[in-house]
Amino acid sequence: MSSIAAPGERGRSRALPSSLVWGGIVVGAIALLAIIGPWIAPYDPDAFSVRVRLQPPSAAHWFGTDEFGRDVFSRVLAGAHYSLGMGFGATALSLVLGIPLGLIAAFDRGWLSEAIMRAVDVLISVPPILLGLLVLAVTEPALWKTIVAVGLVYVPIMTRIVRAVGLGLLAEDFVQAARARGESAAWILAAEILPNAWPPIIVETALRITFAILLGSALSFLGLGAQPPASEWGLMIAESRPFIEQAPWIGLAPGLCLCVLLIAINLLGEGLRELLDPRLRGRG
Amino acid sequence: MASYIARRLLAVLGVLWAMTLLIFGIVHLLPGNVAYMILGEYATAEAVATLEARLGLNDPLWLQYWRWFSGLLGGDFGRSLVMDRPAGPLIADALAHSAILAGISIVLVAIIGIALGIHSAVHKGTLSDRVLTLAQYFFIAVPEFFWCILLILLFAAWLGWLPATGYTPIGEGGVLRWATHLILPVFTLVSGLIAHVSRLTRSSMIETLESGYVLAARARGVPEGRVLRRHALPNALLPTVTVLAVDVGILIGGIVVVETVFAYPGLGRLLIFAIENHDLPLLMAGMMVVTTVYAVANLVADILYAFLNPRIRYGRAAA
């Protein structure tokens, strides 16, 4: 019963892992910039200005300008919400579908769970990028389709994890007791299993957000996600390729921002794992 | 062990069959007319009708599926619409090129990743361990497509040491020129995966080194080198084997990106070509081949896992 906090332990404050704090601060800052970006951006991110094409970084243009004279700093700022939206949107979709499917697969003993797990086995044996490519290949590319495709790609993984967690909890005494009391299956799932299943699901969610941003921006980079003139970071990097020698800042600025965001989310996930995984508590 | 392998093999065949349904289903059941998708929205009605007749798109779906599926079984991968050539040889040629990239990469990832992981675990807490851990955070977070840009910028544009893109067959430019075209793509592919594998090997090795039986071996006075090699390593590598199989999936994703950026004539670039040109027969066949490769990689990993894990090797645990 190590996974459930004892009543006395809950109130006691524990020092938060530093990775959680730093990751949280950076992700929070980027999220804040994504929200207030439109108000603090020095230029219109999509406005062409032929006279200032391909200018290196300067006081007027912090990250320089691109081949159309657009201000790269304003574009990077305006692009933050794409990456965050892809990461959180796709992961949210995989949670919304994966949690119920996983719980059903854990609880049901009949054909339903068998069918779910067979489908999961098949979908998990396809490389993630292929599923995404397959869905995006047969429709016109658009950002929301990329988010849906990436979200669907991770549903089987989420289902499998939730099922494993659920199966572990089903064997616990408090669930057995609830069953003995004659509580309904739906009630047991909602009131006994789900509240105790959160820690591993949260840890996995943080990991998935990183992968979702990576996959989503890679698809945008390949031209199968956000479409021009969107300032999605992966797309910006793809568009910078012809000017890589002449004006490297066009691609470096969004790329470095993407790296900072991904490192911060990784740190956040690592911190959450330290905080929530009882096996790691008290280990250096 | 034999029955375990047979069971896994059967499961792989089942998965591949289900994949034919999935690929066919997505391509043919999603909203949108397949012929219009291929020809573009300004196609004339006659052109659409001609293409529909040529591809047999007016036949019932089960018949279309059966034609495609039985073709695959007989080694007929269909015909590329854009290049107007059989898809099979195109894919085989591209697959050979990709296999070189993937093969070199996965071997490097396994060797370097495991070696660095063990080094970190044995020297836990030292300066080199800390530096490696820090480097792992960085390398895991850099997306492949951004690595490509950074490497091209550094080694091709600024230093001028390596060619930025392209490919030279061994027969034309010799081994050296062929190899120079591989360095940047391989570096891009392995950097993140080495970080991934070494991080996992480190934590599983540390866990093993703290376990009771390693303590017991040390207490018996077994030399430290032997403790590491004979007692700790086989168990510590079990999770690594599983992760290597998962990494093949990530590697395939990386290959699609890397081949596109470096203009390398492999299967990943062929898939993107098929998507960009709406070459659906080529796309479906290419997807099937990639899925098969991935399924086989996972099968190999499962068998290796079973071979390393005595509980499965001696048939005491059900799979």
Coordinates of C-alpha atoms in Angstrom, one line a residue:
Chain A
M1 CA 0.0 0.0 0.0
S2 CA 2.9 2.3 -0.6
S3 CA 1.2 4.2 -3.4
I4 CA -1.4 5.8 -1.2
A5 CA -0.4 8.6 1.2
A6 CA -1.3 7.9 4.8
P7 CA -3.6 10.5 6.4
G8 CA -0.9 12.0 8.4
E9 CA 1.5 12.2 5.5
R10 CA -0.8 14.2 3.3
G11 CA -0.5 17.4 5.3
R12 CA 3.2 17.3 5.9
S13 CA 5.0 19.6 3.5
R14 CA 7.9 18.1 1.5
A15 CA 10.5 20.2 -0.3
L16 CA 9.5 20.3 -3.9
P17 CA 12.2 18.8 -6.3
S18 CA 14.2 21.5 -7.8
S19 CA 13.7 20.1 -11.3
L20 CA 9.9 20.6 -10.8
V21 CA 10.4 24.2 -9.7
W22 CA 12.7 25.2 -12.5
G23 CA 10.8 23.3 -15.2
G24 CA 7.6 24.8 -13.9
I25 CA 9.0 28.3 -13.9
V26 CA 10.2 28.0 -17.5
V27 CA 7.1 26.3 -18.9
G28 CA 5.0 28.9 -17.0
A29 CA 7.0 31.8 -18.5
I30 CA 6.6 30.4 -22.0
A31 CA 2.9 29.9 -21.5
L32 CA 2.7 33.5 -20.2
L33 CA 4.6 34.8 -23.2
A34 CA 2.2 32.8 -25.5
I35 CA -0.8 34.5 -23.9
I36 CA 0.5 38.1 -23.7
G37 CA 2.5 37.7 -26.9
P38 CA 0.1 39.6 -29.2
W39 CA 0.3 42.7 -26.9
I40 CA 4.1 42.8 -26.3
A41 CA 5.2 41.8 -29.8
P42 CA 7.1 44.8 -31.4
Y43 CA 5.8 44.1 -34.9
D44 CA 2.9 42.4 -36.7
P45 CA 4.3 38.8 -37.0
D46 CA 2.8 38.4 -40.5
A47 CA 3.6 41.9 -41.9
F48 CA 5.9 41.9 -44.9
S49 CA 8.5 44.7 -45.1
V50 CA 10.6 44.4 -48.2
R51 CA 13.2 47.1 -47.1
V52 CA 14.4 45.1 -44.1
R53 CA 14.7 41.6 -45.7
L54 CA 17.2 39.1 -44.0
Q55 CA 18.6 41.6 -41.5
P56 CA 20.8 40.2 -38.7
P57 CA 19.7 40.6 -35.1
S58 CA 19.8 44.3 -34.0
A59 CA 18.2 46.6 -31.4
A60 CA 15.3 47.1 -33.8
H61 CA 14.9 43.4 -34.6
W62 CA 16.1 41.3 -31.7
F63 CA 16.1 38.0 -33.6
G64 CA 16.6 39.6 -37.1
T65 CA 14.2 39.5 -40.0
D66 CA 13.3 36.8 -42.5
E67 CA 13.2 36.7 -46.3
F68 CA 10.0 38.8 -46.3
G69 CA 11.2 41.3 -43.8
R70 CA 9.0 39.8 -41.1
D71 CA 10.3 40.3 -37.5
V72 CA 11.6 36.9 -36.3
F73 CA 11.2 37.8 -32.6
S74 CA 7.5 38.7 -33.1
R75 CA 7.0 35.5 -35.1
V76 CA 8.7 33.3 -32.5
L77 CA 6.5 35.0 -29.8
A78 CA 3.4 34.4 -31.8
G79 CA 4.5 30.8 -32.5
A80 CA 4.7 29.7 -28.8
H81 CA 1.0 29.0 -28.6
Y82 CA 1.2 26.5 -31.5
S83 CA 3.7 24.3 -29.7
L84 CA 1.9 24.5 -26.4
G85 CA -1.4 23.9 -28.1
M86 CA -0.1 20.9 -29.9
G87 CA 1.5 19.4 -26.8
F88 CA -1.4 19.9 -24.5
G89 CA -4.2 19.5 -27.0
A90 CA -2.9 16.2 -28.4
T91 CA -2.1 14.9 -24.9
A92 CA -5.5 15.9 -23.6
L93 CA -7.2 14.0 -26.5
S94 CA -5.1 10.9 -25.8
L95 CA -6.2 11.2 -22.1
V96 CA -9.8 11.7 -22.8
L97 CA -9.9 8.6 -25.0
G98 CA -7.2 6.5 -23.2
I99 CA -8.4 6.7 -19.6
P100 CA -11.9 5.3 -20.2
L101 CA -10.6 2.7 -22.6
G102 CA -7.9 1.7 -20.2
L103 CA -10.2 1.5 -17.2
I104 CA -12.7 -0.6 -19.1
A105 CA -10.0 -2.9 -20.3
A106 CA -8.8 -3.3 -16.7
F107 CA -12.3 -3.9 -15.2
D108 CA -14.1 -5.8 -17.9
R109 CA -13.5 -9.5 -18.0
G110 CA -15.2 -10.2 -21.3
W111 CA -15.0 -9.6 -25.0
L112 CA -14.9 -5.8 -24.6
S113 CA -11.5 -5.7 -22.9
E114 CA -10.3 -8.4 -25.3
A115 CA -11.3 -6.2 -28.3
I116 CA -9.7 -3.1 -26.8
M117 CA -6.4 -4.8 -26.0
R118 CA -6.2 -6.4 -29.5
A119 CA -6.8 -3.0 -31.1
V120 CA -4.1 -1.5 -28.8
D121 CA -1.7 -4.3 -29.8
V122 CA -2.1 -3.5 -33.4
L123 CA -1.9 0.2 -33.1
I124 CA 1.1 0.1 -30.8
S125 CA 3.0 -1.9 -33.4
V126 CA 2.9 1.0 -35.9
P127 CA 5.7 3.5 -35.6
P128 CA 4.0 6.7 -34.3
I129 CA 5.1 8.9 -37.2
L130 CA 3.6 6.5 -39.7
L131 CA 0.1 6.7 -38.1
G132 CA 0.4 10.4 -38.2
L133 CA 1.6 10.4 -41.8
L134 CA -1.2 8.0 -42.8
V135 CA -4.0 10.2 -41.4
L136 CA -2.4 13.4 -42.8
A137 CA -1.6 11.9 -46.2
V138 CA -5.2 11.5 -47.3
T139 CA -6.5 14.8 -46.2
E140 CA -5.4 18.4 -46.8
P141 CA -3.0 19.4 -44.0
A142 CA -4.2 21.7 -41.3
L143 CA -3.0 22.3 -37.7
W144 CA -6.0 20.9 -36.0
K145 CA -5.7 17.7 -38.0
T146 CA -2.1 17.3 -36.9
I147 CA -3.2 17.7 -33.2
V148 CA -5.9 15.1 -33.7
A149 CA -3.5 12.7 -35.5
V150 CA -0.9 13.1 -32.8
G151 CA -3.5 12.7 -30.1
L152 CA -4.8 9.5 -31.7
V153 CA -1.3 8.1 -32.1
Y154 CA -0.9 8.2 -28.3
V155 CA -4.3 6.7 -27.3
P156 CA -3.1 3.1 -27.4
I157 CA -0.1 3.9 -25.2
M158 CA -2.3 5.7 -22.7
T159 CA -4.8 2.9 -22.7
R160 CA -2.1 0.4 -22.0
I161 CA -0.7 2.4 -19.1
V162 CA -4.1 3.1 -17.5
R163 CA -5.0 -0.5 -17.8
A164 CA -1.8 -1.6 -16.1
V165 CA -2.4 0.9 -13.3
G166 CA -6.0 -0.2 -13.0
L167 CA -5.2 -3.9 -12.8
G168 CA -2.7 -3.2 -10.0
L169 CA -5.3 -1.2 -8.1
L170 CA -8.1 -3.8 -8.6
A171 CA -6.0 -6.3 -6.5
E172 CA -5.8 -3.8 -3.6
D173 CA -7.8 -4.4 -0.4
F174 CA -9.8 -1.2 -0.6
V175 CA -11.2 -2.1 -4.0
Q176 CA -12.0 -5.6 -2.8
A177 CA -13.7 -4.1 0.2
A178 CA -15.8 -1.8 -2.1
R179 CA -16.7 -4.8 -4.2
A180 CA -17.7 -6.8 -1.1
R181 CA -19.9 -3.9 -0.1
G182 CA -21.7 -4.4 -3.4
E183 CA -20.8 -1.1 -5.0
S184 CA -21.4 -0.8 -8.7
A185 CA -18.6 -1.2 -11.2
A186 CA -19.0 2.4 -12.5
W187 CA -18.9 3.7 -8.9
I188 CA -15.8 1.7 -8.1
L189 CA -14.0 2.9 -11.2
A190 CA -14.9 6.6 -10.6
A191 CA -14.5 6.7 -6.8
E192 CA -12.0 4.1 -5.9
I193 CA -9.7 3.5 -8.9
L194 CA -9.4 6.8 -10.7
P195 CA -8.4 9.0 -7.7
N196 CA -5.6 6.5 -6.9
A197 CA -4.5 6.1 -10.5
W198 CA -3.6 9.7 -11.1
P199 CA 0.1 9.8 -10.0
P200 CA 1.4 7.4 -12.8
I201 CA -1.0 8.9 -15.3
I202 CA 0.3 12.4 -14.5
V203 CA 3.9 11.3 -14.9
E204 CA 3.1 9.7 -18.2
T205 CA 1.2 12.8 -19.3
A206 CA 4.2 15.0 -18.9
L207 CA 6.3 12.6 -21.0
R208 CA 3.6 12.5 -23.7
I209 CA 3.4 16.3 -23.9
T210 CA 7.1 16.3 -24.9
F211 CA 6.6 13.6 -27.5
A212 CA 3.5 15.3 -28.8
I213 CA 5.3 18.6 -29.3
L214 CA 8.3 16.8 -31.0
L215 CA 6.0 14.8 -33.3
G216 CA 3.7 17.7 -34.1
S217 CA 6.5 20.1 -34.9
A218 CA 8.2 17.4 -37.0
L219 CA 5.0 17.0 -39.0
S220 CA 4.8 20.7 -39.4
F221 CA 8.4 20.8 -40.5
L222 CA 7.6 18.2 -43.1
G223 CA 4.7 20.4 -44.4
L224 CA 2.0 18.2 -42.9
G225 CA 0.9 20.4 -40.0
A226 CA 0.5 24.2 -39.6
Q227 CA 0.5 25.9 -43.0
P228 CA 2.1 29.2 -44.1
P229 CA 2.0 32.0 -43.0
A230 CA 1.6 30.4 -39.5
S231 CA 4.6 31.0 -37.3
E232 CA 4.7 27.5 -35.9
W233 CA 8.3 26.8 -34.9
G234 CA 8.8 23.6 -36.9
L235 CA 7.4 25.3 -40.0
M236 CA 9.6 28.3 -39.4
I237 CA 12.7 26.1 -39.3
A238 CA 11.6 24.4 -42.5
E239 CA 11.1 27.7 -44.2
S240 CA 14.5 28.9 -43.0
R241 CA 16.4 26.1 -44.9
P242 CA 17.1 28.0 -48.2
F243 CA 18.6 30.9 -46.2
I244 CA 20.6 28.8 -43.7
E245 CA 24.0 30.2 -44.7
Q246 CA 22.8 33.7 -45.4
A247 CA 20.6 34.2 -42.4
P248 CA 20.9 31.4 -39.9
W249 CA 19.0 33.4 -37.2
I250 CA 15.7 32.7 -38.9
G251 CA 15.9 29.0 -38.1
L252 CA 18.1 29.2 -34.9
A253 CA 15.6 31.4 -33.0
P254 CA 12.6 29.2 -33.2
G255 CA 14.8 26.0 -32.9
L256 CA 16.4 27.2 -29.7
C257 CA 13.0 28.2 -28.2
L258 CA 11.7 24.8 -29.0
C259 CA 14.7 23.1 -27.3
V260 CA 14.2 25.3 -24.2
L261 CA 10.5 24.4 -24.0
L262 CA 11.2 20.7 -24.4
I263 CA 14.0 20.7 -21.8
A264 CA 11.7 22.5 -19.4
I265 CA 8.8 20.1 -19.9
N266 CA 11.2 17.2 -19.4
L267 CA 12.5 18.7 -16.2
L268 CA 8.9 19.2 -15.1
G269 CA 8.1 15.6 -15.8
E270 CA 11.2 14.4 -14.0
G271 CA 10.2 16.5 -11.0
L272 CA 6.6 15.2 -11.0
R273 CA 8.0 11.7 -11.1
E274 CA 10.2 12.3 -8.1
L275 CA 7.3 13.9 -6.3
L276 CA 4.7 11.2 -7.1
D277 CA 6.6 8.0 -7.5
P278 CA 6.9 6.5 -4.0
R279 CA 9.8 4.3 -5.1
L280 CA 11.9 7.3 -5.8
R281 CA 11.3 9.1 -2.5
G282 CA 14.3 9.3 -0.3
R283 CA 16.6 8.1 -3.1
G284 CA 19.2 10.7 -4.1
Chain B
M1 CA 11.2 -21.2 -25.9
A2 CA 10.3 -22.6 -29.3
S3 CA 6.6 -22.3 -28.5
Y4 CA 7.1 -18.8 -27.2
I5 CA 8.8 -17.8 -30.5
A6 CA 6.0 -19.5 -32.5
R7 CA 3.3 -17.6 -30.5
R8 CA 5.1 -14.3 -31.0
L9 CA 5.5 -15.0 -34.7
L10 CA 1.8 -15.7 -35.1
A11 CA 1.0 -12.5 -33.2
V12 CA 3.2 -10.5 -35.6
L13 CA 1.4 -12.0 -38.6
G14 CA -1.9 -11.1 -37.0
V15 CA -0.8 -7.5 -36.5
L16 CA 0.4 -7.2 -40.1
W17 CA -2.9 -8.4 -41.4
A18 CA -4.7 -5.9 -39.2
M19 CA -2.4 -3.2 -40.6
T20 CA -3.5 -4.0 -44.1
L21 CA -7.1 -3.4 -43.0
L22 CA -6.1 -0.2 -41.2
I23 CA -4.1 1.3 -44.1
F24 CA -6.6 0.3 -46.7
G25 CA -9.4 1.5 -44.4
I26 CA -7.9 5.0 -43.8
V27 CA -7.1 5.6 -47.4
H28 CA -10.5 4.5 -48.8
L29 CA -13.0 5.3 -46.0
L30 CA -11.9 8.8 -45.1
P31 CA -14.1 11.5 -46.6
G32 CA -13.0 12.7 -50.0
N33 CA -12.8 11.2 -53.4
V34 CA -9.6 9.2 -53.9
A35 CA -9.4 10.2 -57.6
Y36 CA -9.9 13.9 -56.9
M37 CA -7.2 13.6 -54.2
I38 CA -4.7 12.2 -56.7
L39 CA -5.6 14.6 -59.6
G40 CA -6.3 17.7 -57.6
E41 CA -9.5 19.8 -57.2
Y42 CA -9.4 21.2 -60.8
A43 CA -9.5 17.8 -62.5
T44 CA -12.0 17.3 -65.2
A45 CA -14.8 14.7 -64.8
E46 CA -13.4 12.6 -67.7
A47 CA -9.9 12.5 -66.1
V48 CA -11.5 11.4 -62.8
A49 CA -13.5 8.7 -64.5
T50 CA -10.5 7.4 -66.4
L51 CA -8.4 7.2 -63.3
E52 CA -11.2 5.6 -61.3
A53 CA -11.5 2.9 -64.0
R54 CA -7.8 2.4 -64.2
L55 CA -7.4 2.0 -60.4
G56 CA -10.6 -0.1 -60.2
L57 CA -12.1 2.4 -57.8
N58 CA -15.6 1.7 -58.9
D59 CA -15.4 -2.0 -57.8
P60 CA -16.9 -2.9 -54.4
L61 CA -14.5 -2.1 -51.5
W62 CA -14.0 -5.8 -50.5
L63 CA -12.9 -6.6 -54.1
Q64 CA -10.4 -3.6 -54.1
Y65 CA -9.1 -4.8 -50.7
W66 CA -8.8 -8.3 -51.9
R67 CA -6.9 -7.3 -55.0
W68 CA -4.4 -5.2 -53.0
F69 CA -4.0 -7.8 -50.2
S70 CA -3.6 -10.8 -52.5
G71 CA -1.1 -8.7 -54.5
L72 CA 0.9 -8.1 -51.4
L73 CA 0.9 -11.8 -50.5
G74 CA 2.2 -12.6 -54.0
G75 CA 4.9 -9.9 -53.9
D76 CA 3.1 -7.4 -56.1
F77 CA 3.2 -4.1 -54.3
G78 CA 1.1 -2.2 -56.9
R79 CA 2.2 0.5 -59.3
S80 CA 3.5 4.0 -58.5
L81 CA 1.1 6.5 -60.2
V82 CA 3.5 9.3 -60.5
M83 CA 6.6 7.4 -61.7
D84 CA 4.4 4.8 -63.5
R85 CA 6.7 2.0 -62.4
P86 CA 6.1 -1.0 -60.1
A87 CA 6.3 0.1 -56.5
G88 CA 8.2 -3.0 -55.4
P89 CA 11.6 -2.3 -56.9
L90 CA 11.4 1.4 -56.0
I91 CA 10.7 0.5 -52.4
A92 CA 13.4 -2.3 -52.3
D93 CA 16.0 0.2 -53.5
A94 CA 15.0 2.9 -51.0
L95 CA 14.8 0.3 -48.2
A96 CA 18.4 -0.8 -48.9
H97 CA 19.6 2.8 -48.5
S98 CA 17.5 3.3 -45.3
A99 CA 18.7 0.0 -43.9
I100 CA 22.3 1.3 -44.1
L101 CA 21.4 4.4 -42.1
A102 CA 19.3 2.5 -39.6
G103 CA 21.7 -0.4 -39.2
I104 CA 24.7 1.8 -38.5
S105 CA 22.6 4.0 -36.2
I106 CA 21.1 1.2 -34.0
V107 CA 24.5 -0.5 -33.6
L108 CA 26.0 2.8 -32.5
V109 CA 23.1 3.5 -30.2
A110 CA 23.3 0.1 -28.6
I111 CA 27.1 0.1 -28.1
I112 CA 27.6 3.8 -27.1
G113 CA 24.4 4.1 -25.1
I114 CA 25.0 1.0 -23.0
A115 CA 28.7 1.8 -22.5
L116 CA 27.9 5.3 -21.3
G117 CA 25.0 4.1 -19.1
I118 CA 27.2 1.5 -17.4
H119 CA 30.0 4.1 -17.0
S120 CA 27.6 6.5 -15.3
A121 CA 26.1 3.8 -13.0
V122 CA 29.5 2.5 -11.9
H123 CA 30.8 6.1 -11.4
K124 CA 27.6 7.4 -9.9
G125 CA 27.8 10.9 -8.5
T126 CA 31.2 11.7 -10.0
L127 CA 31.9 14.6 -12.3
S128 CA 31.7 12.5 -15.5
D129 CA 28.4 11.1 -14.4
R130 CA 27.0 14.6 -13.8
V131 CA 28.3 15.9 -17.1
L132 CA 26.7 12.9 -18.9
T133 CA 23.4 13.4 -17.1
L134 CA 23.4 17.1 -18.1
A135 CA 24.2 16.2 -21.7
Q136 CA 21.4 13.7 -21.8
Y137 CA 18.8 16.3 -20.9
F138 CA 20.1 18.5 -23.7
F139 CA 20.4 15.7 -26.4
I140 CA 16.9 14.2 -25.6
A141 CA 15.3 17.6 -26.1
V142 CA 16.7 18.7 -29.4
P143 CA 14.3 17.7 -32.2
E144 CA 15.9 15.8 -35.1
F145 CA 15.0 18.4 -37.7
F146 CA 16.7 21.1 -35.7
W147 CA 19.8 18.9 -35.3
C148 CA 19.9 18.7 -39.1
I149 CA 19.9 22.5 -39.4
L150 CA 22.6 22.9 -36.7
L151 CA 24.9 20.3 -38.2
I152 CA 24.5 21.6 -41.8
L153 CA 25.2 25.1 -40.5
L154 CA 28.3 24.0 -38.5
F155 CA 29.9 21.3 -40.7
A156 CA 28.8 22.2 -44.2
A157 CA 28.2 26.0 -44.2
W158 CA 30.8 27.3 -41.7
L159 CA 33.6 24.7 -41.5
G160 CA 33.0 23.2 -45.0
W161 CA 34.2 19.8 -43.8
L162 CA 31.2 17.7 -45.0
P163 CA 28.7 17.9 -47.8
A164 CA 25.3 19.4 -46.7
T165 CA 23.0 17.1 -48.6
G166 CA 22.9 14.4 -51.2
Y167 CA 24.2 10.9 -51.7
T168 CA 27.0 9.3 -53.8
P169 CA 26.9 5.6 -54.5
I170 CA 30.1 3.7 -53.5
G171 CA 30.6 2.8 -57.2
E172 CA 30.8 6.4 -58.3
G173 CA 32.7 8.3 -55.7
G174 CA 34.5 5.6 -53.7
V175 CA 33.9 4.6 -50.0
L176 CA 35.2 7.9 -48.6
R177 CA 32.7 10.1 -50.5
W178 CA 29.9 7.7 -49.8
A179 CA 30.8 7.8 -46.1
T180 CA 31.0 11.6 -45.9
H181 CA 27.3 11.7 -46.9
L182 CA 26.4 9.4 -44.0
I183 CA 28.1 11.1 -41.1
L184 CA 25.7 14.0 -40.6
P185 CA 22.5 11.9 -41.0
V186 CA 23.8 9.2 -38.7
F187 CA 24.9 11.8 -36.1
T188 CA 21.4 13.3 -36.2
L189 CA 19.7 10.0 -35.8
V190 CA 21.8 8.6 -32.9
S191 CA 22.3 11.7 -30.6
G192 CA 18.9 11.7 -29.0
L193 CA 18.7 7.9 -28.9
I194 CA 22.1 7.4 -27.2
A195 CA 21.0 9.8 -24.5
H196 CA 17.7 7.9 -24.1
V197 CA 19.4 4.4 -23.9
S198 CA 22.3 5.5 -21.7
R199 CA 19.9 7.2 -19.2
L200 CA 17.8 4.1 -19.0
T201 CA 20.8 1.7 -18.7
R202 CA 22.2 3.9 -16.0
S203 CA 19.1 3.7 -13.8
S204 CA 18.5 0.0 -14.3
M205 CA 22.2 -0.7 -13.7
I206 CA 22.1 1.3 -10.4
E207 CA 19.1 -0.6 -9.3
T208 CA 20.8 -3.9 -10.1
L209 CA 24.0 -2.9 -8.3
E210 CA 22.0 -2.1 -5.2
S211 CA 20.2 -5.5 -5.2
G212 CA 20.7 -8.2 -2.7
Y213 CA 22.3 -10.8 -5.0
V214 CA 25.0 -8.3 -6.2
L215 CA 25.7 -7.6 -2.5
A216 CA 25.9 -11.3 -1.9
A217 CA 28.3 -11.8 -4.8
R218 CA 30.5 -9.0 -3.5
A219 CA 30.4 -10.5 0.1
R220 CA 31.6 -13.8 -1.3
G221 CA 34.6 -11.9 -2.6
V222 CA 33.8 -12.2 -6.3
P223 CA 36.1 -9.7 -8.1
E224 CA 34.3 -6.4 -8.9
G225 CA 34.8 -6.8 -12.7
R226 CA 33.2 -10.2 -12.6
V227 CA 30.4 -8.9 -10.5
L228 CA 29.7 -6.3 -13.1
R229 CA 29.9 -8.6 -16.1
R230 CA 28.5 -11.8 -14.9
H231 CA 26.0 -10.8 -12.2
A232 CA 24.8 -7.3 -12.8
L233 CA 25.0 -6.7 -16.5
P234 CA 22.6 -9.5 -17.9
N235 CA 19.8 -8.3 -15.6
A236 CA 20.5 -4.6 -16.0
L237 CA 20.3 -4.9 -19.8
L238 CA 16.8 -6.4 -19.8
P239 CA 14.9 -3.1 -19.8
T240 CA 17.5 -1.7 -22.3
V241 CA 16.6 -4.4 -24.9
T242 CA 12.9 -3.4 -24.7
V243 CA 13.8 0.3 -25.0
L244 CA 16.0 -0.4 -28.0
A245 CA 12.9 -1.9 -29.8
V246 CA 10.9 1.2 -28.9
D247 CA 13.8 3.3 -30.2
V248 CA 13.5 1.6 -33.6
G249 CA 10.1 3.3 -33.8
I250 CA 11.6 6.6 -32.9
L251 CA 14.4 5.9 -35.4
I252 CA 12.0 5.4 -38.2
G253 CA 10.4 8.7 -37.4
G254 CA 13.9 10.3 -37.4
I255 CA 14.8 8.6 -40.7
V256 CA 11.7 10.2 -42.4
V257 CA 12.9 13.6 -41.3
V258 CA 16.6 13.1 -41.8
E259 CA 16.3 11.7 -45.3
T260 CA 14.1 14.5 -46.3
V261 CA 16.4 17.2 -45.0
F262 CA 19.7 15.6 -46.2
A263 CA 18.1 14.5 -49.6
Y264 CA 19.1 10.9 -48.9
P265 CA 17.4 8.4 -51.3
G266 CA 15.8 6.2 -48.7
L267 CA 12.3 4.9 -47.8
G268 CA 11.5 7.9 -45.5
R269 CA 12.0 10.3 -48.4
L270 CA 10.0 8.0 -50.7
L271 CA 7.1 8.1 -48.3
I272 CA 7.1 11.9 -48.1
F273 CA 7.4 12.0 -51.9
A274 CA 4.4 9.7 -52.1
I275 CA 2.4 11.9 -49.7
E276 CA 3.3 15.2 -51.5
N277 CA 2.3 13.7 -54.9
H278 CA -0.7 11.9 -53.6
D279 CA 0.8 8.6 -54.9
L280 CA -1.5 6.4 -52.9
P281 CA -0.5 3.0 -54.2
L282 CA 3.2 3.8 -53.5
L283 CA 2.3 5.2 -50.1
M284 CA 0.2 2.2 -49.0
A285 CA 3.0 -0.2 -50.1
G286 CA 5.7 1.8 -48.4
M287 CA 3.7 2.0 -45.2
M288 CA 3.3 -1.7 -45.2
V289 CA 7.0 -2.3 -45.6
V290 CA 7.9 0.1 -42.8
T291 CA 5.4 -1.5 -40.5
T292 CA 6.8 -4.9 -41.3
V293 CA 10.3 -3.8 -40.5
Y294 CA 9.2 -2.3 -37.2
A295 CA 7.2 -5.5 -36.3
V296 CA 10.2 -7.7 -37.1
A297 CA 12.5 -5.4 -34.9
N298 CA 10.0 -5.8 -32.0
L299 CA 9.9 -9.6 -32.6
V300 CA 13.7 -9.8 -32.4
A301 CA 13.7 -7.7 -29.2
D302 CA 11.1 -10.0 -27.6
I303 CA 13.1 -13.1 -28.5
L304 CA 16.3 -11.5 -27.2
Y305 CA 14.5 -10.5 -24.0
A306 CA 13.2 -14.0 -23.6
F307 CA 16.7 -15.4 -24.2
L308 CA 18.3 -13.0 -21.6
N309 CA 15.5 -13.6 -19.1
P310 CA 15.8 -17.0 -17.4
R311 CA 12.2 -16.9 -16.2
I312 CA 11.0 -17.0 -19.8
R313 CA 14.0 -19.0 -21.1
Y314 CA 13.1 -22.0 -18.9
G315 CA 9.4 -21.6 -19.6
R316 CA 8.3 -21.1 -16.1
A317 CA 6.5 -17.8 -16.7
A318 CA 3.7 -17.4 -19.3
A319 CA 4.4 -14.6 -21.8

